[in-house]
Short mmCIF file of C-alpha atoms in Angstrom, two decimals:
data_model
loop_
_atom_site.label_atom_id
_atom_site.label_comp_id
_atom_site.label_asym_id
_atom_site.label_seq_id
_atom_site.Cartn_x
_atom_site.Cartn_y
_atom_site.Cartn_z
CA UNK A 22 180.82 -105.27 98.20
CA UNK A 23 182.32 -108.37 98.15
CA UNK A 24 185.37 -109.83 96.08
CA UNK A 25 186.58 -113.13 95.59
CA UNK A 26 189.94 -113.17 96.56
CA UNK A 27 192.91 -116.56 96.19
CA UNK A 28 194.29 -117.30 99.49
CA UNK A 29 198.25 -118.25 98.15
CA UNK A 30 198.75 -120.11 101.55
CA UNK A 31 195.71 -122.67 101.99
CA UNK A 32 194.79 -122.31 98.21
CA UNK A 33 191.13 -121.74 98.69
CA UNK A 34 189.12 -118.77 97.03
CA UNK A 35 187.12 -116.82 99.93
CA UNK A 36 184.21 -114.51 99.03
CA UNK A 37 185.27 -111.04 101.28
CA UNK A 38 184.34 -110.58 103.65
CA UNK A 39 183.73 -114.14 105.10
CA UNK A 40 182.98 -115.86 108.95
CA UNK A 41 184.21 -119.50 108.93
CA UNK A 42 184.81 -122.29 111.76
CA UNK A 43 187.73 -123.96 111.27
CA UNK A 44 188.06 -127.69 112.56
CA UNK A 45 190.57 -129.69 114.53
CA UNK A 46 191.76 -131.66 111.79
CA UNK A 47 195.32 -130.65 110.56
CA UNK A 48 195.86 -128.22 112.79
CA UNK A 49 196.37 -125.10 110.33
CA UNK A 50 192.79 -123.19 111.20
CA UNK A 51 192.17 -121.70 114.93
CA UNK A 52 188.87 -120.93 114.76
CA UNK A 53 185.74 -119.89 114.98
CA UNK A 54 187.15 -116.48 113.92
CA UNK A 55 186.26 -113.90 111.26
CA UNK A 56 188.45 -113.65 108.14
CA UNK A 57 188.29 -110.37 106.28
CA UNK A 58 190.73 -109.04 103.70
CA UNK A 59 194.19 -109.82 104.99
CA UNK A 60 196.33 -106.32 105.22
CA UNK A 61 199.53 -106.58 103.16
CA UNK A 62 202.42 -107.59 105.23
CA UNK A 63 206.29 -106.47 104.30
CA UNK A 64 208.46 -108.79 102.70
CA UNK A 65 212.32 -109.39 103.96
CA UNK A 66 214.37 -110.70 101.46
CA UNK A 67 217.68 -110.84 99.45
CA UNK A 68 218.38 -107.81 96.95
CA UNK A 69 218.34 -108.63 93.47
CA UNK A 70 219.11 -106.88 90.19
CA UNK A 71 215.44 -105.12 89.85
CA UNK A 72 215.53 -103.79 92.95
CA UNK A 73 218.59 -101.13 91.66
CA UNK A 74 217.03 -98.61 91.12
CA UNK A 75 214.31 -98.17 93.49
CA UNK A 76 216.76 -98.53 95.97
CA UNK A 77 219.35 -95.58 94.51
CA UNK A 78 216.30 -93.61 94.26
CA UNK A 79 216.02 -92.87 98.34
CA UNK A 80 219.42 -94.01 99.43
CA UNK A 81 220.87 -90.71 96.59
CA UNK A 82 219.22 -88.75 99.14
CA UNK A 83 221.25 -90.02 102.22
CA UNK A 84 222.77 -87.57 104.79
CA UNK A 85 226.74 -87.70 104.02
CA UNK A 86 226.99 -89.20 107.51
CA UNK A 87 225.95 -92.22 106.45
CA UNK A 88 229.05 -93.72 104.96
CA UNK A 89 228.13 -97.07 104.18
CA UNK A 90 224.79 -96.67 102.65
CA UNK A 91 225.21 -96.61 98.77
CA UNK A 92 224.54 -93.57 97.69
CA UNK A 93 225.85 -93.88 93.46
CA UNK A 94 223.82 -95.95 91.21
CA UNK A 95 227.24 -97.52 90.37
CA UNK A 96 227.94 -98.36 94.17
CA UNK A 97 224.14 -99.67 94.39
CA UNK A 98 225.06 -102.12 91.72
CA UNK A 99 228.33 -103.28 93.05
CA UNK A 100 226.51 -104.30 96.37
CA UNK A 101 223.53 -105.91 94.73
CA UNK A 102 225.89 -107.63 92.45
CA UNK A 103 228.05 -108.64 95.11
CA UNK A 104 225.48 -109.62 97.25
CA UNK A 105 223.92 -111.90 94.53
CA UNK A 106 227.67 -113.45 93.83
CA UNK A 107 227.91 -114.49 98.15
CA UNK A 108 224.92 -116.55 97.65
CA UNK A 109 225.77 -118.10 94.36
CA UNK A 110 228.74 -119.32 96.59
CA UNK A 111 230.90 -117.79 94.13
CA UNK A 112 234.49 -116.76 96.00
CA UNK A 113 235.72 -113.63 96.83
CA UNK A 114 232.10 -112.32 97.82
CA UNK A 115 231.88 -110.66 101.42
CA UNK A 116 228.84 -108.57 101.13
CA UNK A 117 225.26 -109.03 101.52
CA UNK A 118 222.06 -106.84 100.91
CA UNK A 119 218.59 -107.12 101.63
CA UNK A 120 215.45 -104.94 101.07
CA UNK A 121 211.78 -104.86 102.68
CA UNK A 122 209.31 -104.46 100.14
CA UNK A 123 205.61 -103.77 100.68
CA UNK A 124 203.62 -104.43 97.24
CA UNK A 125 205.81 -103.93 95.39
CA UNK A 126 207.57 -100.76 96.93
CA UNK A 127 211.05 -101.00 98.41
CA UNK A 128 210.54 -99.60 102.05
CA UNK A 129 214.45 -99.82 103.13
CA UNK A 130 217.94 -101.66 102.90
CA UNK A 131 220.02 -104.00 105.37
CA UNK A 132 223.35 -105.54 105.15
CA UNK A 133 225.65 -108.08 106.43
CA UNK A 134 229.35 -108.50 106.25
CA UNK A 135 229.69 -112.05 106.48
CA UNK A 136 233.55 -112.01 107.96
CA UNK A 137 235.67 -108.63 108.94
CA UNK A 138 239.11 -108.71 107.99
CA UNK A 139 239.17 -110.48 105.06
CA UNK A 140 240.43 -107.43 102.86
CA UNK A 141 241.75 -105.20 105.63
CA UNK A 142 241.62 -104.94 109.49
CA UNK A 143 238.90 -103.79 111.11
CA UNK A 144 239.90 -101.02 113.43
CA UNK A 145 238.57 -99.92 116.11
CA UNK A 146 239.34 -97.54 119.38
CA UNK A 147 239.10 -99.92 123.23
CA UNK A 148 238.14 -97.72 126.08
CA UNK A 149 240.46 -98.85 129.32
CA UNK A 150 239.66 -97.48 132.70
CA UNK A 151 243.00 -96.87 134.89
CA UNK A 152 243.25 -95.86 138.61
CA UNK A 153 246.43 -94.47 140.45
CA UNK A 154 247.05 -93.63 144.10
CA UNK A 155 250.05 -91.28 145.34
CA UNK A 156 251.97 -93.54 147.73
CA UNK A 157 253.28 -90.26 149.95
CA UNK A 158 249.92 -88.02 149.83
CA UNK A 159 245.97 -88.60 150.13
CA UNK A 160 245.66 -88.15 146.10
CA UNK A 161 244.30 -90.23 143.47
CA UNK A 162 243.13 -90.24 139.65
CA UNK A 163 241.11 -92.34 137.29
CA UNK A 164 241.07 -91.71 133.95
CA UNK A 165 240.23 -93.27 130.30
CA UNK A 166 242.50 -94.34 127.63
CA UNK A 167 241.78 -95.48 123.78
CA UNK A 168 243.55 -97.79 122.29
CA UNK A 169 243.55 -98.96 118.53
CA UNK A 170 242.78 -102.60 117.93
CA UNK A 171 241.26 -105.24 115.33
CA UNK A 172 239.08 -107.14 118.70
CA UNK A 173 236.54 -107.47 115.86
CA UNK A 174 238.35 -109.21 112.87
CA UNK A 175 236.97 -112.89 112.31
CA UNK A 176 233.36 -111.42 113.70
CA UNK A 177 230.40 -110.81 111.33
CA UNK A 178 228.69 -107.61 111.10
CA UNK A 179 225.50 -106.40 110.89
CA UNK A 180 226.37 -103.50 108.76
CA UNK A 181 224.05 -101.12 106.72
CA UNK A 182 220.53 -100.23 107.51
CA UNK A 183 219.08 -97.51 105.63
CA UNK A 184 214.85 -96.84 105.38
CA UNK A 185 213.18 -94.60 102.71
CA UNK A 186 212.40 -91.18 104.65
CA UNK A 187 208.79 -91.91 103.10
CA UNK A 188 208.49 -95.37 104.94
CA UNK A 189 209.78 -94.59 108.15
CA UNK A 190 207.57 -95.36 111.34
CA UNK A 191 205.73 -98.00 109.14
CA UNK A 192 207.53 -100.86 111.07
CA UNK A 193 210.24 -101.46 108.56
CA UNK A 194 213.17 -101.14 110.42
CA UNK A 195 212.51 -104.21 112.96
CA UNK A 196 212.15 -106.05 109.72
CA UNK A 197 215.18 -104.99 107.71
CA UNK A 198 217.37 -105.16 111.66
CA UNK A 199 215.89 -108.47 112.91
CA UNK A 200 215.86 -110.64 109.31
CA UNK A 201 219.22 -110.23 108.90
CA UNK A 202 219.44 -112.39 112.33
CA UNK A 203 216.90 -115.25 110.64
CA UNK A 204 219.19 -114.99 107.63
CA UNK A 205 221.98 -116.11 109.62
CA UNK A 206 220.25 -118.61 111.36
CA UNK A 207 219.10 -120.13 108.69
CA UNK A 208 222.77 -120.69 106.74
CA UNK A 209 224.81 -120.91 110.27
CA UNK A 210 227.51 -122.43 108.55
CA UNK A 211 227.95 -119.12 106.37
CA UNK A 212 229.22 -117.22 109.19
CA UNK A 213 231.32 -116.75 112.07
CA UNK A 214 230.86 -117.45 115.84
CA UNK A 215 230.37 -114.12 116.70
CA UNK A 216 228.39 -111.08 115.23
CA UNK A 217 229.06 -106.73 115.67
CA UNK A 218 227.19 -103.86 115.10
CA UNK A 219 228.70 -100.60 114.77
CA UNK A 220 226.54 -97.89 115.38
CA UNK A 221 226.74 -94.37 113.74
CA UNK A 222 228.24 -92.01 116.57
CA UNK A 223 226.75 -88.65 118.09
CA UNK A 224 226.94 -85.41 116.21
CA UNK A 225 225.81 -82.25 117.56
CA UNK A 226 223.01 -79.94 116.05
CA UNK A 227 224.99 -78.94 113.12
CA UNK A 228 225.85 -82.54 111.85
CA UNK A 229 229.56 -82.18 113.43
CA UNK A 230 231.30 -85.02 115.15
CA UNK A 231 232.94 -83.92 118.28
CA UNK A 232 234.60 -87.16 118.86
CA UNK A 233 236.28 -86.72 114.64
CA UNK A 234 236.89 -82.93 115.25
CA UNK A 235 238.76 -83.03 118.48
CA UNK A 236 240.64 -86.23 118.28
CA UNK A 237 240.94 -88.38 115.31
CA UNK A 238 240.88 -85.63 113.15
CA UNK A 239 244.02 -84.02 114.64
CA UNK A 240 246.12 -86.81 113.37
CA UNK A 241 243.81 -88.41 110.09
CA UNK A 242 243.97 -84.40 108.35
CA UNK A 243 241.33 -84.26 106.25
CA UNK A 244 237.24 -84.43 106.11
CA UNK A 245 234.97 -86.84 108.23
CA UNK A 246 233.75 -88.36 104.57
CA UNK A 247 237.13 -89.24 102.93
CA UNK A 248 238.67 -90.54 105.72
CA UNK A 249 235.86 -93.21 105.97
CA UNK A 250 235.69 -93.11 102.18
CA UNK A 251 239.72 -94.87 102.25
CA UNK A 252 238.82 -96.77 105.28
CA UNK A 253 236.48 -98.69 103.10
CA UNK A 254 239.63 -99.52 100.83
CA UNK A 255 243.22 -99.86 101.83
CA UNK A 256 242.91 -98.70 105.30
CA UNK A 257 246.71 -98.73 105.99
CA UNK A 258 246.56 -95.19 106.43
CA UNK A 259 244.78 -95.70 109.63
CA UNK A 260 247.32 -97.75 111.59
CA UNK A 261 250.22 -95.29 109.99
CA UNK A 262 248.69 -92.47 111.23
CA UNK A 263 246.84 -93.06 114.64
CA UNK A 264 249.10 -93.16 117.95
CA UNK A 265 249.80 -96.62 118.41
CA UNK A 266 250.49 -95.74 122.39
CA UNK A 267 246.98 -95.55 124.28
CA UNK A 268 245.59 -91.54 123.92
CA UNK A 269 244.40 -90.02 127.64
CA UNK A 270 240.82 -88.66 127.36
CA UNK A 271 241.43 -86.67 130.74
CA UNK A 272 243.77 -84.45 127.82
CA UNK A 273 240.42 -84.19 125.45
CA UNK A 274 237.38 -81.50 125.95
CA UNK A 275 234.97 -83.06 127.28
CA UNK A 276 232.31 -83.05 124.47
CA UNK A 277 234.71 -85.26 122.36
CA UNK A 278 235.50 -87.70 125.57
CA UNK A 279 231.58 -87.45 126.27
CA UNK A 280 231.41 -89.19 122.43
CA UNK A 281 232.92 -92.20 122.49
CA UNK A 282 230.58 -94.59 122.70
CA UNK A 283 227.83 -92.62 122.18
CA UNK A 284 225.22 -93.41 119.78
CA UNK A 285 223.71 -90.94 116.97
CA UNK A 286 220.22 -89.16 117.92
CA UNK A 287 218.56 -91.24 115.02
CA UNK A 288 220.36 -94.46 115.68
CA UNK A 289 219.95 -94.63 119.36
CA UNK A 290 216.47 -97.12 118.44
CA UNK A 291 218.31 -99.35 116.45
CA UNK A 292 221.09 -99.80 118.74
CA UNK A 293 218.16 -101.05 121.52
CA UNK A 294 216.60 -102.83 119.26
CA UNK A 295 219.62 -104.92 118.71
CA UNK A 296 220.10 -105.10 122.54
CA UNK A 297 216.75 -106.64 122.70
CA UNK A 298 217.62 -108.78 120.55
CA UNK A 299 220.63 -110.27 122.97
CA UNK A 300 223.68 -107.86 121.55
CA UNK A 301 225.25 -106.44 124.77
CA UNK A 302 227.30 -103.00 125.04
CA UNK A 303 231.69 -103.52 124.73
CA UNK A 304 234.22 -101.19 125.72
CA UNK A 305 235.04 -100.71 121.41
CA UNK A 306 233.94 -97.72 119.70
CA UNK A 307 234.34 -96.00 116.26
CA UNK A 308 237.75 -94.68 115.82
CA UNK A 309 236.02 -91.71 113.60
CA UNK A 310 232.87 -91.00 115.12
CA UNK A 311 233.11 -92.88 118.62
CA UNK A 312 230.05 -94.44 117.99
CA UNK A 313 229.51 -97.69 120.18
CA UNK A 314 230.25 -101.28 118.75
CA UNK A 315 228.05 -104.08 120.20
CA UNK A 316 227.81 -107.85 120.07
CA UNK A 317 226.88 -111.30 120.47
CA UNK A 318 227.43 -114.88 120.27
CA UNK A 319 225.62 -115.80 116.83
CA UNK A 320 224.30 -118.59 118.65
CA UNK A 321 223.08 -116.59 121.67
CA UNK A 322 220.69 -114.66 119.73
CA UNK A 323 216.90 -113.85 120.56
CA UNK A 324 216.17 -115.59 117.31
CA UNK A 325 218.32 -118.61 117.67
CA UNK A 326 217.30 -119.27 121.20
CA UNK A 327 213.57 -119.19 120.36
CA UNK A 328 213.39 -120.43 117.14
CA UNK A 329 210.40 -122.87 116.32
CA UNK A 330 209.49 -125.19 113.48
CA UNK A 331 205.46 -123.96 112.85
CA UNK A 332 203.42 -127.18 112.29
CA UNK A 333 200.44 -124.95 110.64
CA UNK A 334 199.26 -121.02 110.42
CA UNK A 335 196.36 -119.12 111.03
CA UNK A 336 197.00 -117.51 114.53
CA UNK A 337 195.46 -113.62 114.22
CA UNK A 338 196.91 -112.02 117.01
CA UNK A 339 199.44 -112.41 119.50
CA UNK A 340 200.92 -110.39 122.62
CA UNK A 341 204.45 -110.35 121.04
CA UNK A 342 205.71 -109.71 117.03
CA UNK A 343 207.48 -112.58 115.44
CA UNK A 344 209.84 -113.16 113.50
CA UNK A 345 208.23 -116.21 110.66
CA UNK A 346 211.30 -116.74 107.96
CA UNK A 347 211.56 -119.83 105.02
CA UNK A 348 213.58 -120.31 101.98
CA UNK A 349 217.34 -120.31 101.54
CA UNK A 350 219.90 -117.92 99.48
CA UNK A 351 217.97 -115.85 96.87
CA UNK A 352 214.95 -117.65 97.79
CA UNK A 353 214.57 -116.64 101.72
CA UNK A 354 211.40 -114.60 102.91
CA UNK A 355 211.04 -113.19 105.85
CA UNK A 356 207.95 -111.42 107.63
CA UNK A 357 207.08 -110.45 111.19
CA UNK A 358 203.42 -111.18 112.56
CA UNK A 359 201.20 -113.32 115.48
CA UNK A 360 202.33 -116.42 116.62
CA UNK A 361 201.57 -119.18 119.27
CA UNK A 362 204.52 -120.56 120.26
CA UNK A 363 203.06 -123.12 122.59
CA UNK A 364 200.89 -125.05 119.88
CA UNK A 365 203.73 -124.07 118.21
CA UNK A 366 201.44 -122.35 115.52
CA UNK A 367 202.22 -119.16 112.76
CA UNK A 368 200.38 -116.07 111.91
CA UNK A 369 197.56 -115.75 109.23
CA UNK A 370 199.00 -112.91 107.87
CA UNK A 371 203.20 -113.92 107.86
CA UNK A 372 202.41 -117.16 106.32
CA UNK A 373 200.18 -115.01 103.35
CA UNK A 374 202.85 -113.17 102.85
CA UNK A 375 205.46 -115.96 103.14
CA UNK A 376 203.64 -118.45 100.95
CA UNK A 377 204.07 -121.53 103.36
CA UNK A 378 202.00 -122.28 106.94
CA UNK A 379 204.95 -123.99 108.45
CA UNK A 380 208.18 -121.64 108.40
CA UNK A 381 210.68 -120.92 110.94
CA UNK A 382 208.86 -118.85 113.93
CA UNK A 383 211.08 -117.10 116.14
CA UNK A 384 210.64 -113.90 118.96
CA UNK A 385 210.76 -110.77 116.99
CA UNK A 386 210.91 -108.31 119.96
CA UNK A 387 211.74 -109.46 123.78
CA UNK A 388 209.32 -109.73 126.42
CA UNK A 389 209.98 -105.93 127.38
CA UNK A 390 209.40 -104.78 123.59
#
């Protein structure tokens, strides 16, 4: 059975399914091909008031690892509301939310801190590698030191990324990781010169941090979640109470030393994808969990160094994913799909979804995946 269907992109109404030949004029058709009901693509975009609750609906059900994923409806709304407040320009405003929504159905969250230490410092441990050698006898020793700093202040961050346990493996989290980076190309001047990620750290089989249990913990006395709960305010305490003198890791068991930077089971994928995506690993990790930090110049990203202006749609498949984005502030839409970047062309299916055949088309995944 057939159904006529609107086409939002090229405005025509197509009987499904339908073979057509496209022509040379314009550009926007590659054909002959055969068009059949387009499947629905997921939507990146900016959070808005609407999305509130569907969002503290899966993100209640977070593992308490996950400190910065809202997990009240109250601290759902404060980020939304935030969020909203950054891109009305309004001052003050240092947090930003997204979703990916398929149909209608909220499939995940992202963030972005536009600038760290606005509020507070951003701490962090550095890993330093020293070397000695006994003048007087044939003995040596390297060993590892941590010591606290704020390398990261004045960077952005990619910060929260949380996907509904019900949507996961349906391609939402290259979405909800990789928009964020076409969000930021898209209002440059928004954000600093350099962007951080800081992964969640390694726990072992019953949720425990070695890295928080053997070191950090010894001096910050008192549970994993509270400690990152204040660090989130007035994170004085930190500075107060870590050594400021560089701690030996030859001193800690080995399973915390083994920790720092380490990345969590679960968040090991992200972290590549990131690296894929032209982040590269530092010697900074997580001063609770030890989890890695990583970075990149915000103009060094895969993104901004393949970024195209499309000139029409309608490519149907490709050998690579990519990144088509459009829009600016609450009005920016992001999807991934086909592309031809040499007749610098967009996806059928991004551009449905996107409402526009010529948006910003840029490498979603690197040639390696």
């Amino acid at each position: 059975m057939s159904a006529l269907v609107l086409n939002s992109v090229w405005g025509l109404a197509i009987d499904w399914p339908y073979t057509a030949t496209a022509g040379a004029s314009g550009g926007r058709l590659a054909g002959p091909f055969n068009l059949e009901r387009p499947p629905v693509t997921a939507l990146f975009r900016p959070a808005n008031a609407e999305d509130i609750s569907a969002i503290y609906k899966f993100t209640s059900k977070a593992d308490s690892g996950l400190t910065t994923v809202p997990k009240t409806k109250q601290a759902v709304t404060e980020y939304v509301s935030e969020s909203l407040d950054f891109l009305a320009h309004k001052p003050g405003a240092n947090r930003l939310l997204f979703v990916a929504e398929r149909e209608g159905k909220i499939l995940g969250i992202s963030g972005i801190i536009p600038r760290l230490g606005v509020d507070r410092p951003f701490y962090s441990f550095k890993r330093s590698r020293h070397a000695r050698k006994a003048s007087q006898l044939d003995l040596s020793v390297r060993y590892d030191t941590l010591q606290l700093t704020t390398d990261f202040d004045d960077y952005t961050e990619l910060a929260t990324i949380f996907i509904d346990p019900e949507s996961r493996g349906s391609g939402a989290g290259r979405l909800l990781s990789i928009g964020r980076l076409g969000f930021i190309h898209a209002h440059r001047d928004r954000f600093e010169k350099d962007l951080m990620a800081d992964i969640r750290g390694w726990v072992d089989e019953d949720g425990v941090s070695p890295f928080w249990k053997h070191l950090t913990s010894r001096f910050i006395q008192t549970n994993f979640d509270e400690a990152d709960h204040h660090s989130a305010g007035d994170a004085a305490f930190i500075v107060e109470l870590l050594p400021a003198l560089p701690i030996l890791m030859n001193l800690l068991p080995e399973a915390a030393a083994n920790c720092a930077g380490k990345p969590h089971d679960l968040s090991a994928g992200a972290m590549n994808l990131l690296l894929s995506a032209g982040f590269q690993d530092t010697d900074l990790c997580d001063i609770f969990d030890g989890g890695p930090a990583i970075r990149c110049r915000t103009d060094r990203t895969l993104i901004s160094q393949t970024v195209y202006q499309a000139t029409g749609g309608g490519v149907a498949e490709s050998e690579c994913k990519y990144l088509h984005f459009t829009g600016e502030g609450k009005n920016f839409r992001a999807a991934i799909g086909a592309a031809y970047p040499g007749a610098e062309k967009a996806g059928r299916e991004a551009c449905d979804a996107l409402g526009t055949i010529t948006p910003l088309v840029a490498l979603a995944q690197n040639r390696r995946g």
